[in-house]
PDB file of C-alpha atoms in Angstrom:
ATOM      1  CA  ALA A   5       5.978 -15.476  14.365  1.00 72.00           C
ATOM      2  CA  GLN A   6       4.317 -13.238  11.836  1.00 81.00           C
ATOM      3  CA  SER A   7       5.303  -9.603  12.006  1.00 89.00           C
ATOM      4  CA  VAL A   8       5.650  -6.411  10.033  1.00 93.00           C
ATOM      5  CA  THR A   9       8.357  -3.871  10.713  1.00 95.00           C
ATOM      6  CA  GLN A  10       8.450  -0.297   9.556  1.00 96.00           C
ATOM      7  CA  PRO A  11      11.858   0.855  10.792  1.00 96.00           C
ATOM      8  CA  ASP A  12      11.260   4.572  10.306  1.00 95.00           C
ATOM      9  CA  ILE A  13       8.797   6.190  12.694  1.00 94.00           C
ATOM     10  CA  HIS A  14       9.188   9.615  11.124  1.00 96.00           C
ATOM     11  CA  ILE A  15      10.502  10.717   7.750  1.00 97.00           C
ATOM     12  CA  THR A  16      10.877  14.288   6.511  1.00 97.00           C
ATOM     13  CA  VAL A  17      11.442  15.107   2.859  1.00 97.00           C
ATOM     14  CA  SER A  18      11.324  18.246   0.797  1.00 97.00           C
ATOM     15  CA  GLU A  19       8.574  18.705  -1.716  1.00 97.00           C
ATOM     16  CA  GLY A  20       9.698  17.372  -5.073  1.00 97.00           C
ATOM     17  CA  ALA A  21      12.205  14.975  -3.562  1.00 98.00           C
ATOM     18  CA  SER A  22      11.984  11.230  -3.934  1.00 98.00           C
ATOM     19  CA  LEU A  23      10.602   9.044  -1.177  1.00 97.00           C
ATOM     20  CA  GLU A  24      11.143   5.510   0.010  1.00 98.00           C
ATOM     21  CA  LEU A  25       9.326   4.033   3.006  1.00 98.00           C
ATOM     22  CA  ARG A  26      10.627   0.748   4.261  1.00 98.00           C
ATOM     23  CA  CYS A  27       8.642  -2.328   5.199  1.00 97.00           C
ATOM     24  CA  ASN A  28       9.966  -5.709   6.235  1.00 96.00           C
ATOM     25  CA  TYR A  29       7.829  -8.700   7.056  1.00 94.00           C
ATOM     26  CA  SER A  30       8.101 -12.092   8.587  1.00 91.00           C
ATOM     27  CA  TYR A  31       5.619 -14.614   7.274  1.00 83.00           C
ATOM     28  CA  GLY A  32       5.860 -18.309   6.598  1.00 76.00           C
ATOM     29  CA  ALA A  33       4.058 -18.418   3.282  1.00 77.00           C
ATOM     30  CA  THR A  34       3.806 -16.199   0.244  1.00 76.00           C
ATOM     31  CA  PRO A  35       2.344 -13.031   1.658  1.00 84.00           C
ATOM     32  CA  TYR A  36      -0.325 -10.700   0.500  1.00 90.00           C
ATOM     33  CA  LEU A  37       1.131  -7.226   1.004  1.00 92.00           C
ATOM     34  CA  PHE A  38      -0.527  -3.856   1.234  1.00 94.00           C
ATOM     35  CA  TRP A  39       0.280  -0.198   1.731  1.00 97.00           C
ATOM     36  CA  TYR A  40      -2.295   2.153   3.202  1.00 96.00           C
ATOM     37  CA  VAL A  41      -2.237   5.879   3.867  1.00 96.00           C
ATOM     38  CA  GLN A  42      -4.036   7.614   6.729  1.00 94.00           C
ATOM     39  CA  SER A  43      -4.643  11.342   6.986  1.00 91.00           C
ATOM     40  CA  PRO A  44      -5.230  12.770  10.486  1.00 87.00           C
ATOM     41  CA  GLY A  45      -8.567  11.783  11.970  1.00 85.00           C
ATOM     42  CA  GLN A  46      -9.518   9.623   9.031  1.00 86.00           C
ATOM     43  CA  GLY A  47      -9.590   6.015   8.006  1.00 88.00           C
ATOM     44  CA  LEU A  48      -7.109   4.199   5.822  1.00 92.00           C
ATOM     45  CA  GLN A  49      -6.957   4.401   2.058  1.00 94.00           C
ATOM     46  CA  LEU A  50      -5.474   1.568   0.032  1.00 93.00           C
ATOM     47  CA  LEU A  51      -2.486   2.715  -2.039  1.00 96.00           C
ATOM     48  CA  LEU A  52      -1.516  -0.578  -3.592  1.00 95.00           C
ATOM     49  CA  LYS A  53      -1.380  -4.319  -3.068  1.00 93.00           C
ATOM     50  CA  TYR A  54       0.741  -7.274  -4.057  1.00 92.00           C
ATOM     51  CA  PHE A  55      -0.601 -10.783  -4.405  1.00 87.00           C
ATOM     52  CA  SER A  56       1.512 -12.450  -7.056  1.00 85.00           C
ATOM     53  CA  GLY A  57       3.149 -11.871 -10.423  1.00 87.00           C
ATOM     54  CA  ASP A  58       5.129  -8.752 -11.251  1.00 89.00           C
ATOM     55  CA  THR A  59       7.048  -7.753  -8.155  1.00 92.00           C
ATOM     56  CA  LEU A  60       6.824  -4.053  -8.972  1.00 96.00           C
ATOM     57  CA  VAL A  61       3.310  -2.844  -8.376  1.00 96.00           C
ATOM     58  CA  GLN A  62       1.844   0.501  -9.240  1.00 97.00           C
ATOM     59  CA  GLY A  63      -0.661   2.222  -7.019  1.00 97.00           C
ATOM     60  CA  ILE A  64      -2.657   5.372  -6.789  1.00 95.00           C
ATOM     61  CA  LYS A  65      -1.268   8.881  -6.365  1.00 95.00           C
ATOM     62  CA  GLY A  66       1.955   7.999  -8.168  1.00 97.00           C
ATOM     63  CA  PHE A  67       3.140   5.444  -5.605  1.00 98.00           C
ATOM     64  CA  GLU A  68       4.800   2.154  -6.388  1.00 98.00           C
ATOM     65  CA  ALA A  69       6.193  -0.681  -4.306  1.00 98.00           C
ATOM     66  CA  GLU A  70       8.575  -3.514  -4.988  1.00 97.00           C
ATOM     67  CA  PHE A  71       8.309  -6.970  -3.439  1.00 95.00           C
ATOM     68  CA  LYS A  72      11.697  -8.532  -2.766  1.00 94.00           C
ATOM     69  CA  ARG A  73      11.312 -12.026  -1.442  1.00 91.00           C
ATOM     70  CA  SER A  74      15.017 -12.456  -0.712  1.00 92.00           C
ATOM     71  CA  GLN A  75      14.954  -9.419   1.556  1.00 94.00           C
ATOM     72  CA  SER A  76      11.424  -9.953   2.912  1.00 93.00           C
ATOM     73  CA  SER A  77      10.716  -6.372   1.986  1.00 96.00           C
ATOM     74  CA  PHE A  78       7.957  -4.385   0.349  1.00 97.00           C
ATOM     75  CA  ASN A  79       9.202  -0.809   0.193  1.00 98.00           C
ATOM     76  CA  LEU A  80       6.996   2.023  -0.981  1.00 98.00           C
ATOM     77  CA  ARG A  81       8.403   4.640  -3.343  1.00 98.00           C
ATOM     78  CA  LYS A  82       7.416   7.848  -5.023  1.00 98.00           C
ATOM     79  CA  PRO A  83       9.706   9.754  -7.400  1.00 97.00           C
ATOM     80  CA  SER A  84       8.485  13.241  -6.473  1.00 97.00           C
ATOM     81  CA  VAL A  85       6.649  13.993  -3.252  1.00 98.00           C
ATOM     82  CA  HIS A  86       3.852  16.530  -3.053  1.00 96.00           C
ATOM     83  CA  TRP A  87       2.870  18.470   0.080  1.00 96.00           C
ATOM     84  CA  SER A  88      -0.451  16.603   0.086  1.00 95.00           C
ATOM     85  CA  ASP A  89       1.407  13.332   0.636  1.00 97.00           C
ATOM     86  CA  ALA A  90       2.053  14.257   4.265  1.00 97.00           C
ATOM     87  CA  ALA A  91       0.278  11.549   6.264  1.00 97.00           C
ATOM     88  CA  GLU A  92       0.803   8.283   8.124  1.00 96.00           C
ATOM     89  CA  TYR A  93       1.684   5.255   6.019  1.00 97.00           C
ATOM     90  CA  PHE A  94       1.009   1.684   7.085  1.00 96.00           C
ATOM     91  CA  CYS A  95       2.359  -1.506   5.610  1.00 96.00           C
ATOM     92  CA  ALA A  96       0.281  -4.641   6.170  1.00 94.00           C
ATOM     93  CA  VAL A  97       0.579  -8.349   5.546  1.00 91.00           C
ATOM     94  CA  GLY A  98      -2.400 -10.563   4.880  1.00 85.00           C
ATOM     95  CA  ALA A  99      -2.085 -13.222   7.525  1.00 71.00           C
ATOM     96  CA  GLY A 100      -4.618 -15.729   6.382  1.00 65.00           C
ATOM     97  CA  THR A 101      -8.239 -15.951   7.495  1.00 62.00           C
ATOM     98  CA  TYR A 102      -8.497 -12.482   5.985  1.00 73.00           C
ATOM     99  CA  LYS A 103      -6.700 -10.837   8.914  1.00 82.00           C
ATOM    100  CA  TYR A 104      -3.975  -8.258   8.527  1.00 88.00           C
ATOM    101  CA  ILE A 105      -0.847  -7.650  10.496  1.00 89.00           C
ATOM    102  CA  PHE A 106      -0.050  -3.946  10.449  1.00 92.00           C
ATOM    103  CA  GLY A 107       3.269  -2.255  10.861  1.00 93.00           C
ATOM    104  CA  THR A 108       3.583   0.544  13.382  1.00 92.00           C
ATOM    105  CA  GLY A 109       3.392   3.178  10.688  1.00 95.00           C
ATOM    106  CA  THR A 110       5.686   5.866   9.277  1.00 97.00           C
ATOM    107  CA  ARG A 111       4.717   9.495   9.610  1.00 96.00           C
ATOM    108  CA  LEU A 112       5.725  11.519   6.580  1.00 97.00           C
ATOM    109  CA  LYS A 113       6.355  15.229   6.811  1.00 97.00           C
ATOM    110  CA  VAL A 114       6.832  17.254   3.649  1.00 97.00           C
ATOM    111  CA  LEU A 115       8.763  20.503   3.692  1.00 96.00           C
ATOM    112  CA  ALA A 116       7.762  23.251   1.302  1.00 90.00           C
TER     113      ALA A 116
ATOM    114  CA  GLY B   1     -15.938   1.190  -5.986  1.00 65.00           C
ATOM    115  CA  ALA B   2     -15.396  -0.355  -2.556  1.00 75.00           C
ATOM    116  CA  VAL B   3     -16.739   2.435  -0.391  1.00 90.00           C
ATOM    117  CA  VAL B   4     -17.163   1.873   3.331  1.00 94.00           C
ATOM    118  CA  SER B   5     -19.195   4.309   5.368  1.00 95.00           C
ATOM    119  CA  GLN B   6     -18.806   4.576   9.126  1.00 96.00           C
ATOM    120  CA  HIS B   7     -21.192   6.505  11.343  1.00 96.00           C
ATOM    121  CA  PRO B   8     -21.026   8.539  13.482  1.00 96.00           C
ATOM    122  CA  SER B   9     -17.699  10.189  12.869  1.00 95.00           C
ATOM    123  CA  ARG B  10     -17.556  11.602  16.376  1.00 96.00           C
ATOM    124  CA  VAL B  11     -19.349  10.806  19.616  1.00 96.00           C
ATOM    125  CA  ILE B  12     -19.091  12.528  22.982  1.00 96.00           C
ATOM    126  CA  CYS B  13     -21.094  11.012  25.802  1.00 94.00           C
ATOM    127  CA  LYS B  14     -21.231  10.502  29.515  1.00 95.00           C
ATOM    128  CA  SER B  15     -19.700   7.602  31.366  1.00 96.00           C
ATOM    129  CA  GLY B  16     -22.065   4.639  31.623  1.00 96.00           C
ATOM    130  CA  THR B  17     -23.702   5.271  28.265  1.00 95.00           C
ATOM    131  CA  SER B  18     -23.787   2.632  25.542  1.00 96.00           C
ATOM    132  CA  VAL B  19     -22.678   3.768  22.107  1.00 97.00           C
ATOM    133  CA  LYS B  20     -23.396   2.116  18.764  1.00 97.00           C
ATOM    134  CA  ILE B  21     -21.155   2.582  15.725  1.00 97.00           C
ATOM    135  CA  GLU B  22     -22.294   1.496  12.290  1.00 97.00           C
ATOM    136  CA  CYS B  23     -20.159   0.284   9.418  1.00 96.00           C
ATOM    137  CA  ARG B  24     -21.700  -0.076   5.973  1.00 95.00           C
ATOM    138  CA  SER B  25     -20.280  -1.298   2.688  1.00 93.00           C
ATOM    139  CA  LEU B  26     -22.040   0.899   0.166  1.00 93.00           C
ATOM    140  CA  ASP B  27     -21.249  -0.719  -3.151  1.00 89.00           C
ATOM    141  CA  PHE B  28     -20.226  -4.282  -2.442  1.00 89.00           C
ATOM    142  CA  GLN B  29     -21.187  -7.246  -0.327  1.00 90.00           C
ATOM    143  CA  ALA B  30     -18.863  -7.555   2.626  1.00 88.00           C
ATOM    144  CA  THR B  31     -18.486 -11.144   3.681  1.00 86.00           C
ATOM    145  CA  THR B  32     -16.126 -10.126   6.433  1.00 90.00           C
ATOM    146  CA  MET B  33     -15.881  -6.972   8.463  1.00 93.00           C
ATOM    147  CA  PHE B  34     -13.227  -5.990  10.951  1.00 94.00           C
ATOM    148  CA  TRP B  35     -13.193  -3.637  13.910  1.00 96.00           C
ATOM    149  CA  TYR B  36     -10.016  -1.893  14.970  1.00 95.00           C
ATOM    150  CA  ARG B  37      -9.036   0.429  17.724  1.00 95.00           C
ATOM    151  CA  GLN B  38      -6.311   3.006  17.269  1.00 92.00           C
ATOM    152  CA  PHE B  39      -4.602   4.880  20.060  1.00 87.00           C
ATOM    153  CA  PRO B  40      -2.992   8.264  19.348  1.00 84.00           C
ATOM    154  CA  LYS B  41       0.039   8.003  17.107  1.00 80.00           C
ATOM    155  CA  GLN B  42      -0.112   4.223  17.135  1.00 84.00           C
ATOM    156  CA  SER B  43      -0.986   1.486  14.717  1.00 87.00           C
ATOM    157  CA  LEU B  44      -4.314  -0.269  14.407  1.00 90.00           C
ATOM    158  CA  MET B  45      -5.208  -2.945  16.924  1.00 91.00           C
ATOM    159  CA  LEU B  46      -7.610  -5.571  15.635  1.00 92.00           C
ATOM    160  CA  MET B  47     -10.458  -6.060  18.070  1.00 95.00           C
ATOM    161  CA  ALA B  48     -12.633  -8.571  16.270  1.00 94.00           C
ATOM    162  CA  THR B  49     -13.526 -10.146  12.972  1.00 92.00           C
ATOM    163  CA  SER B  50     -17.149 -10.595  12.030  1.00 91.00           C
ATOM    164  CA  ASN B  51     -18.675 -12.712   9.317  1.00 87.00           C
ATOM    165  CA  GLU B  52     -22.212 -12.179   8.158  1.00 83.00           C
ATOM    166  CA  GLY B  53     -24.666 -14.284  10.065  1.00 81.00           C
ATOM    167  CA  SER B  54     -22.244 -15.690  12.604  1.00 84.00           C
ATOM    168  CA  LYS B  55     -20.711 -14.679  15.898  1.00 87.00           C
ATOM    169  CA  ALA B  56     -17.742 -12.390  15.860  1.00 91.00           C
ATOM    170  CA  THR B  57     -14.278 -13.692  16.616  1.00 92.00           C
ATOM    171  CA  TYR B  58     -12.603 -11.538  19.221  1.00 95.00           C
ATOM    172  CA  GLU B  59      -8.897 -11.017  19.627  1.00 93.00           C
ATOM    173  CA  GLN B  60      -7.241 -11.972  22.857  1.00 93.00           C
ATOM    174  CA  GLY B  61      -7.799  -9.418  25.571  1.00 94.00           C
ATOM    175  CA  VAL B  62     -10.888  -7.850  24.006  1.00 95.00           C
ATOM    176  CA  GLU B  63     -13.968  -8.112  26.211  1.00 94.00           C
ATOM    177  CA  LYS B  64     -16.861  -9.631  24.299  1.00 93.00           C
ATOM    178  CA  ASP B  65     -19.464  -8.275  26.676  1.00 95.00           C
ATOM    179  CA  LYS B  66     -17.987  -4.810  26.503  1.00 96.00           C
ATOM    180  CA  PHE B  67     -17.717  -4.595  22.732  1.00 97.00           C
ATOM    181  CA  LEU B  68     -20.787  -6.166  21.145  1.00 96.00           C
ATOM    182  CA  ILE B  69     -20.531  -6.825  17.425  1.00 94.00           C
ATOM    183  CA  ASN B  70     -23.399  -7.639  15.138  1.00 91.00           C
ATOM    184  CA  HIS B  71     -23.073  -8.437  11.431  1.00 89.00           C
ATOM    185  CA  ALA B  72     -26.652  -9.057  10.448  1.00 82.00           C
ATOM    186  CA  SER B  73     -26.331  -8.422   6.719  1.00 89.00           C
ATOM    187  CA  LEU B  74     -23.705  -8.384   4.000  1.00 89.00           C
ATOM    188  CA  THR B  75     -23.593  -4.609   4.097  1.00 92.00           C
ATOM    189  CA  LEU B  76     -23.856  -3.705   7.762  1.00 94.00           C
ATOM    190  CA  SER B  77     -21.912  -4.404  10.914  1.00 94.00           C
ATOM    191  CA  THR B  78     -22.330  -2.614  14.221  1.00 95.00           C
ATOM    192  CA  LEU B  79     -20.078  -2.201  17.226  1.00 97.00           C
ATOM    193  CA  THR B  80     -21.727  -1.326  20.518  1.00 97.00           C
ATOM    194  CA  VAL B  81     -19.542  -0.131  23.348  1.00 97.00           C
ATOM    195  CA  THR B  82     -21.577  -1.001  26.411  1.00 96.00           C
ATOM    196  CA  SER B  83     -21.449   1.033  29.601  1.00 95.00           C
ATOM    197  CA  ALA B  84     -18.603   3.104  28.197  1.00 95.00           C
ATOM    198  CA  HIS B  85     -15.993   4.575  30.501  1.00 95.00           C
ATOM    199  CA  PRO B  86     -13.253   7.143  29.895  1.00 95.00           C
ATOM    200  CA  GLU B  87     -10.709   4.404  29.199  1.00 95.00           C
ATOM    201  CA  ASP B  88     -12.838   3.350  26.219  1.00 96.00           C
ATOM    202  CA  SER B  89     -12.194   6.708  24.582  1.00 96.00           C
ATOM    203  CA  SER B  90     -10.382   6.025  21.343  1.00 95.00           C
ATOM    204  CA  PHE B  91     -10.541   6.059  17.575  1.00 95.00           C
ATOM    205  CA  TYR B  92     -12.485   3.075  16.254  1.00 96.00           C
ATOM    206  CA  ILE B  93     -12.163   2.047  12.611  1.00 95.00           C
ATOM    207  CA  CYS B  94     -14.041  -0.590  10.679  1.00 96.00           C
ATOM    208  CA  SER B  95     -13.084  -2.293   7.463  1.00 94.00           C
ATOM    209  CA  ALA B  96     -14.846  -4.594   5.053  1.00 93.00           C
ATOM    210  CA  SER B  97     -13.736  -7.045   2.444  1.00 89.00           C
ATOM    211  CA  ARG B  98     -15.280  -9.224  -0.202  1.00 85.00           C
ATOM    212  CA  GLN B  99     -14.981 -12.976   0.015  1.00 79.00           C
ATOM    213  CA  GLY B 100     -11.493 -14.268  -0.699  1.00 75.00           C
ATOM    214  CA  ALA B 101      -8.183 -14.045   1.100  1.00 68.00           C
ATOM    215  CA  ASP B 102      -6.811 -11.958  -1.768  1.00 74.00           C
ATOM    216  CA  GLN B 103      -9.445  -9.281  -1.329  1.00 81.00           C
ATOM    217  CA  PRO B 104      -8.124  -6.111   0.311  1.00 87.00           C
ATOM    218  CA  GLN B 105      -9.798  -4.519   3.275  1.00 90.00           C
ATOM    219  CA  HIS B 106     -11.515  -1.218   2.645  1.00 92.00           C
ATOM    220  CA  PHE B 107     -11.705   1.118   5.575  1.00 94.00           C
ATOM    221  CA  GLY B 108     -14.271   3.511   6.931  1.00 94.00           C
ATOM    222  CA  ASP B 109     -13.276   6.983   8.071  1.00 93.00           C
ATOM    223  CA  GLY B 110     -13.337   6.040  11.730  1.00 94.00           C
ATOM    224  CA  THR B 111     -15.256   7.141  14.806  1.00 96.00           C
ATOM    225  CA  ARG B 112     -13.722   9.317  17.484  1.00 95.00           C
ATOM    226  CA  LEU B 113     -15.295   8.235  20.770  1.00 96.00           C
ATOM    227  CA  SER B 114     -14.871  10.488  23.782  1.00 96.00           C
ATOM    228  CA  ILE B 115     -16.303   9.418  27.130  1.00 95.00           C
ATOM    229  CA  LEU B 116     -16.576  12.126  29.748  1.00 94.00           C
TER     230      LEU B 116
END
């Protein structure tokens, strides 16, 4: 069955520290992978996407993610977190017919 | 580019009222639009997928007669919650994508629906 797992429900980091949000997927074919960010009461903004090619993808706001097929992972990273990065982060897999499977989300808290 | 506008952002109405939510792709043609529902502190639940000019495809457990979806043009889809009740209160989010499985979904800012 197709699924997306974000093991960490909450993560707290200090401003300026590095960040890694985990995402594991289960999908039979080569996946399309996405990371979105959601601020409270708002929609989702696309951070980055992976379709093929270079497994390290760069996104907006200084985020990057690395696709590791052997580990079925697509972890999101940022070298130095800013207070404005506090939000909910969703990993998603393109499941064919244009539909997404979303993870349950990771809520990021940033300490000043 | 790829801006999706959703309106209204917030609705408060009485039980039994029907509510229409609009989703517009402002700078691209959206072959496919999606409607999601999000409960507090939870992930997005796909309700239905709509393609321009055809009937929407509803996910299992979503009542077609309760949640009417129309996708009459390549830039507009509407979700009508008919005879809304308090249990329909939720955050509804639409998304739109260009044609192609490799095209990402672009999301609106959501609609907070509160039924009294």
